């Protein structure tokens, strides 16, 4: 009887002696693919110039609207290229490479601190036509003396940012697969801002699912599980409702089915606007009474020459800049029309304008009704 009780107690105390299935069949010397090898090489070279690591920007930084072009994007790209070119070309593998950025910066986030420094985090696409590859990079840089480059309205002025005020903090490849980790969560397990971290715990017993055990590493109460399940179902339903309305445009992949996949692939996730106020150029021309720029056939109306992407967004390609009336410079051969809309935001250059004098298709009749108002201010209706 004593022997039987002893055996039962031994097996009861340690019932989880699990061995991973097929653990000995994994090839010990698996070789990297060309993609993996080049990615590792790039990361190793770029790591040599990194000063810092990426902060938790998604929860603390402000997202720059994708439909507004960042004024100093080209300057950032030029700064980065001058910085990383000599670093990469020191490696014999890239000695003859000709690195270029093939598109503007995207997925831009920013944040200010108390030291008059603005922090920027964004993606860029680095292309090497010699090696025939393109890599998505994540960049973290800071601009000091930021107030020197901001106008009274808090927006960037036309003044170029001095290179000595720009500091690269981090740059590396941004392949989502390389950042997948399973680790213990030090803070409260249920965090509504990071629901995907709920089961981020160290599974030392290699169990297929998180089970409640006596180990300190896996302490999940029944009330926590119930609360999590309720919250998760609510979030899943909200996400489903959101995804029903949206579509992915200008993506590098045809398989993006939700906003996260779309944005990560460099695309634009968009949906039909619910009302005119969701359109970026609705009543943007306030020099006369009008309602141009609202919803037209489920899409937002844009100023002339602009190219729409999806329902509310538009191309940032310089070929599709908006046309404005009453231009002093950059005129076309059509009356006072020209590509001066950005200039017209400067009150010192255009004090007689309330806003840029955006041109819309079919606005001639509406503008002609206010010919006297335009004339008093020395402006043209066409």
XYZ file of C-alpha atoms in Angstrom:
382
model
C 0.000 0.000 0.000
C 2.865 2.387 0.849
C 4.577 1.609 -2.466
C 1.360 2.324 -4.409
C 0.833 5.691 -2.683
C 4.444 6.629 -3.336
C 4.105 5.889 -7.053
C 0.860 7.848 -7.287
C 2.339 10.874 -5.531
C 5.393 10.893 -7.807
C 3.279 10.844 -10.966
C 0.858 13.425 -9.570
C 3.582 15.949 -8.742
C 5.165 15.956 -12.231
C 2.551 15.079 -14.880
C 3.977 17.321 -17.644
C 7.103 15.603 -18.927
C 6.488 16.568 -22.571
C 8.932 16.157 -25.470
C 8.485 18.245 -28.656
C 7.352 16.106 -31.578
C 9.940 15.527 -34.334
C 12.509 17.612 -32.472
C 15.350 15.369 -33.672
C 14.263 15.528 -37.330
C 14.940 19.248 -37.766
C 17.961 19.742 -40.085
C 20.806 21.067 -37.895
C 22.540 22.984 -40.723
C 19.698 24.634 -42.583
C 21.087 27.162 -45.082
C 19.679 30.656 -45.458
C 17.889 31.596 -48.644
C 19.379 34.405 -50.736
C 16.737 36.761 -49.335
C 17.640 35.837 -45.750
C 21.379 36.062 -46.398
C 21.144 39.512 -47.996
C 18.822 40.736 -45.255
C 21.248 39.602 -42.548
C 24.154 41.211 -44.370
C 22.297 44.527 -44.650
C 21.277 44.485 -40.988
C 24.825 43.748 -39.837
C 26.238 46.623 -41.892
C 23.533 49.114 -40.935
C 23.780 48.185 -37.251
C 27.260 49.717 -37.174
C 25.795 53.242 -37.478
C 22.837 52.798 -35.122
C 22.793 54.904 -31.953
C 19.537 53.663 -30.459
C 16.724 51.128 -30.801
C 13.174 51.686 -32.003
C 10.859 53.075 -29.299
C 7.251 51.955 -28.842
C 6.137 54.471 -31.450
C 2.778 52.935 -32.401
C 1.316 53.788 -28.976
C 3.132 57.062 -28.272
C 3.786 58.784 -31.623
C 1.379 60.654 -33.915
C 0.664 59.109 -37.334
C 1.182 61.496 -40.257
C -1.871 61.281 -42.593
C -0.998 59.158 -45.617
C -2.887 61.495 -47.965
C -0.662 64.491 -47.064
C 2.800 64.529 -48.522
C 5.532 65.150 -45.950
C 7.277 68.337 -47.066
C 10.826 67.279 -46.155
C 10.651 63.636 -47.284
C 13.101 64.129 -50.158
C 15.567 65.827 -47.824
C 15.415 62.876 -45.420
C 16.030 60.435 -48.298
C 19.041 62.418 -49.509
C 20.434 62.556 -45.968
C 20.017 58.784 -45.527
C 21.542 57.903 -48.884
C 24.626 60.017 -48.192
C 24.965 58.311 -44.816
C 24.453 54.640 -45.706
C 26.106 54.529 -49.147
C 29.710 54.556 -47.869
C 28.821 52.119 -45.078
C 27.325 49.544 -47.446
C 29.940 49.944 -50.165
C 32.759 49.152 -47.750
C 31.514 45.571 -48.019
C 33.002 43.874 -51.090
C 29.619 42.338 -51.914
C 28.126 45.817 -52.472
C 31.230 47.544 -53.870
C 29.632 48.060 -57.307
C 26.069 48.558 -56.112
C 24.098 51.707 -56.877
C 21.618 52.161 -54.058
C 18.527 54.323 -54.606
C 15.234 54.916 -52.826
C 12.411 54.063 -55.227
C 9.559 55.913 -53.528
C 8.835 58.612 -50.979
C 8.876 57.875 -47.245
C 5.701 56.265 -45.883
C 4.156 55.013 -42.608
C 5.472 58.213 -40.997
C 5.127 58.705 -37.228
C 6.422 61.672 -35.192
C 6.708 62.852 -31.618
C 8.169 65.903 -29.824
C 10.109 65.980 -26.556
C 10.939 68.782 -24.132
C 14.351 69.407 -25.693
C 12.952 70.976 -28.889
C 13.647 67.736 -30.737
C 11.188 65.980 -33.043
C 11.456 62.214 -33.452
C 10.504 60.619 -36.786
C 9.963 56.941 -37.598
C 9.085 55.855 -41.127
C 9.581 53.272 -43.870
C 11.610 53.580 -47.060
C 12.227 51.147 -49.928
C 15.924 50.698 -50.728
C 16.676 49.346 -54.199
C 19.915 47.944 -55.593
C 19.554 47.549 -59.390
C 22.948 45.826 -59.573
C 21.989 43.023 -57.170
C 18.363 43.258 -58.322
C 16.672 43.465 -54.940
C 14.511 45.844 -52.933
C 14.333 45.929 -49.142
C 11.854 47.690 -46.914
C 13.740 49.612 -44.214
C 12.588 51.084 -40.921
C 14.217 54.425 -40.083
C 14.308 56.367 -36.820
C 15.844 59.836 -36.914
C 15.598 63.039 -34.912
C 15.579 66.717 -35.856
C 16.915 69.108 -33.224
C 16.006 72.809 -32.959
C 12.634 71.871 -34.444
C 11.032 75.234 -33.604
C 13.371 76.868 -36.091
C 11.606 75.010 -38.923
C 7.984 75.457 -37.807
C 5.648 78.310 -38.653
C 3.209 80.056 -36.314
C 0.580 77.415 -37.099
C 2.869 74.570 -36.023
C 3.358 73.346 -39.590
C 6.727 73.054 -41.328
C 7.889 76.211 -43.081
C 9.581 76.250 -46.480
C 13.014 76.550 -44.864
C 15.241 73.543 -45.528
C 16.313 71.515 -42.509
C 20.052 71.811 -41.900
C 21.817 68.455 -42.131
C 23.618 69.110 -38.837
C 20.221 69.152 -37.090
C 19.331 65.667 -38.404
C 20.604 62.623 -36.489
C 20.059 59.006 -37.478
C 19.152 56.910 -34.451
C 18.270 53.579 -36.066
C 17.990 51.961 -39.493
C 17.388 48.311 -40.370
C 15.345 45.991 -42.556
C 11.657 45.818 -41.735
C 10.522 42.294 -42.521
C 7.590 41.434 -40.201
C 8.611 37.770 -40.131
C 11.912 38.566 -38.433
C 10.209 40.268 -35.504
C 7.934 37.430 -34.427
C 8.753 36.567 -30.800
C 7.167 34.707 -27.925
C 8.244 36.141 -24.593
C 6.868 36.700 -21.082
C 4.955 39.927 -20.504
C 6.153 41.829 -17.457
C 3.145 44.139 -17.087
C -0.504 43.237 -16.609
C -1.301 40.268 -18.847
C -4.537 41.765 -20.117
C -3.716 45.033 -21.854
C -6.439 46.395 -24.112
C -3.850 48.282 -26.171
C -1.932 45.078 -26.865
C -4.424 42.237 -26.949
C -2.066 40.172 -29.068
C 0.313 40.044 -26.087
C -2.180 38.266 -23.854
C -0.615 34.839 -24.326
C 2.965 36.080 -24.571
C 4.280 33.857 -21.787
C 7.216 31.508 -21.535
C 5.869 28.003 -22.190
C 8.658 26.074 -20.481
C 6.718 22.802 -20.682
C 6.163 23.045 -24.466
C 2.387 22.687 -24.077
C 0.269 23.159 -27.183
C -2.002 25.657 -25.384
C -1.533 27.784 -22.259
C -2.759 25.634 -19.365
C -3.067 26.786 -15.753
C -0.242 25.086 -13.838
C 1.550 25.538 -10.546
C 4.488 27.221 -12.320
C 5.018 30.941 -11.714
C 5.566 31.490 -15.443
C 1.971 30.625 -16.444
C -0.451 32.041 -13.904
C -3.762 32.831 -15.673
C -6.938 32.952 -13.583
C -10.427 32.000 -14.767
C -11.680 35.579 -14.381
C -8.819 36.833 -16.552
C -9.677 34.335 -19.282
C -13.368 35.286 -19.209
C -12.568 39.002 -19.383
C -10.105 38.442 -22.184
C -12.529 36.321 -24.232
C -15.221 38.980 -23.926
C -12.882 41.796 -24.914
C -11.366 39.801 -27.750
C -14.767 38.960 -29.248
C -15.746 42.623 -29.083
C -12.522 43.723 -30.794
C -12.832 41.017 -33.438
C -16.375 42.128 -34.252
C -15.274 45.767 -34.500
C -12.435 44.760 -36.802
C -14.748 42.721 -39.025
C -17.120 45.656 -39.380
C -14.215 47.929 -40.267
C -12.715 45.527 -42.784
C -16.029 45.082 -44.601
C -15.870 48.713 -45.680
C -12.218 48.977 -46.661
C -10.072 48.098 -49.654
C -6.341 48.149 -50.314
C -4.954 50.416 -53.040
C -1.414 50.849 -54.431
C -0.147 47.811 -52.535
C 2.900 45.782 -53.535
C 0.936 42.605 -52.832
C -2.409 41.405 -54.138
C -3.182 39.428 -50.971
C -3.669 42.279 -48.487
C -7.126 41.725 -46.985
C -7.045 44.060 -43.976
C -5.655 47.440 -42.973
C -2.576 46.078 -41.206
C -1.462 43.912 -44.150
C -2.172 46.751 -46.571
C -0.165 49.403 -44.690
C 2.739 47.014 -44.025
C 3.002 46.346 -47.771
C 3.176 50.077 -48.508
C -0.429 50.325 -49.672
C -3.263 52.688 -48.788
C -6.272 51.291 -46.914
C -9.335 53.280 -47.832
C -13.117 53.154 -47.685
C -15.974 55.254 -49.099
C -16.410 58.499 -47.131
C -19.472 58.670 -44.900
C -19.888 62.427 -45.387
C -18.218 65.400 -47.063
C -16.165 66.228 -43.963
C -14.054 63.103 -44.523
C -12.791 64.490 -47.838
C -9.393 66.249 -47.627
C -10.290 69.113 -50.023
C -13.920 69.695 -49.049
C -14.493 73.472 -49.116
C -10.711 73.908 -49.221
C -11.091 76.990 -51.432
C -12.562 79.616 -49.097
C -12.011 82.586 -51.389
C -15.660 82.382 -52.493
C -18.757 80.489 -51.389
C -18.733 76.941 -52.802
C -18.959 73.293 -51.817
C -16.354 71.780 -54.121
C -14.184 68.928 -52.850
C -17.014 66.849 -51.384
C -18.320 63.392 -52.308
C -18.830 62.740 -56.016
C -19.987 59.222 -56.960
C -18.725 57.694 -53.675
C -15.293 59.327 -54.056
C -13.877 62.612 -52.829
C -13.550 65.349 -55.427
C -10.003 66.642 -55.831
C -8.602 69.839 -57.382
C -7.769 69.670 -61.065
C -4.764 67.585 -62.155
C -4.710 65.561 -58.929
C -4.985 61.756 -59.120
C -7.201 59.974 -56.623
C -6.150 56.743 -54.899
C -9.095 54.795 -53.557
C -11.923 56.954 -52.255
C -10.317 59.758 -50.207
C -6.554 59.609 -50.766
C -4.464 60.929 -53.617
C -1.111 60.459 -55.324
C 1.902 62.365 -53.994
C 3.660 62.154 -57.351
C 4.833 65.672 -58.341
C 3.214 65.114 -61.756
C -0.183 65.308 -60.059
C 0.162 68.546 -58.102
C -3.109 70.517 -57.776
C -3.856 73.476 -60.026
C -4.716 76.871 -58.555
C -5.937 80.170 -59.985
C -4.166 83.507 -59.592
C -0.629 82.144 -59.696
C 2.270 84.577 -59.892
C 4.715 81.831 -60.844
C 4.602 78.325 -62.322
C 1.735 79.286 -64.627
C 0.270 77.155 -67.388
C -1.033 78.568 -70.674
C -4.596 78.659 -69.287
C -5.368 82.047 -67.750
C -3.988 82.443 -64.230
C -3.872 78.680 -63.614
C -0.631 77.228 -62.324
C 1.082 74.889 -59.877
C 1.439 77.457 -57.119
C -0.981 76.067 -54.504
C 1.749 75.466 -51.947
C 3.103 78.992 -52.471
C -0.376 80.438 -51.945
C -0.367 79.146 -48.360
C 2.238 81.828 -47.669
C 0.308 84.943 -46.591
C 3.342 87.129 -47.195
C 3.294 86.200 -50.895
C -0.490 86.094 -51.343
C -2.077 88.392 -48.708
C -5.250 88.792 -50.789
C -6.068 85.064 -50.625
C -7.834 83.398 -47.703
C -6.699 79.925 -48.813
C -5.008 78.534 -51.918
C -7.311 79.290 -54.864
C -7.851 75.635 -55.828
C -9.312 74.932 -59.270
C -12.028 72.288 -59.630
C -13.641 70.786 -62.702
C -16.816 72.722 -63.555
C -16.148 75.687 -61.256
C -16.282 78.414 -63.956
C -19.951 79.281 -63.454
C -19.671 79.358 -59.665
C -16.591 81.605 -59.813
C -18.160 83.983 -62.346
C -20.929 84.803 -59.856
C -18.251 86.266 -57.574
C -16.353 88.182 -60.273
C -16.887 91.496 -58.429
C -15.514 90.069 -55.179
C -12.426 88.760 -56.963
C -11.952 92.053 -58.828
C -12.001 94.137 -55.630
C -9.145 92.019 -54.296
C -7.249 92.218 -57.582
C -7.878 88.562 -58.414
C -8.996 86.754 -61.551
C -11.880 84.303 -61.828
C -10.032 82.304 -64.464
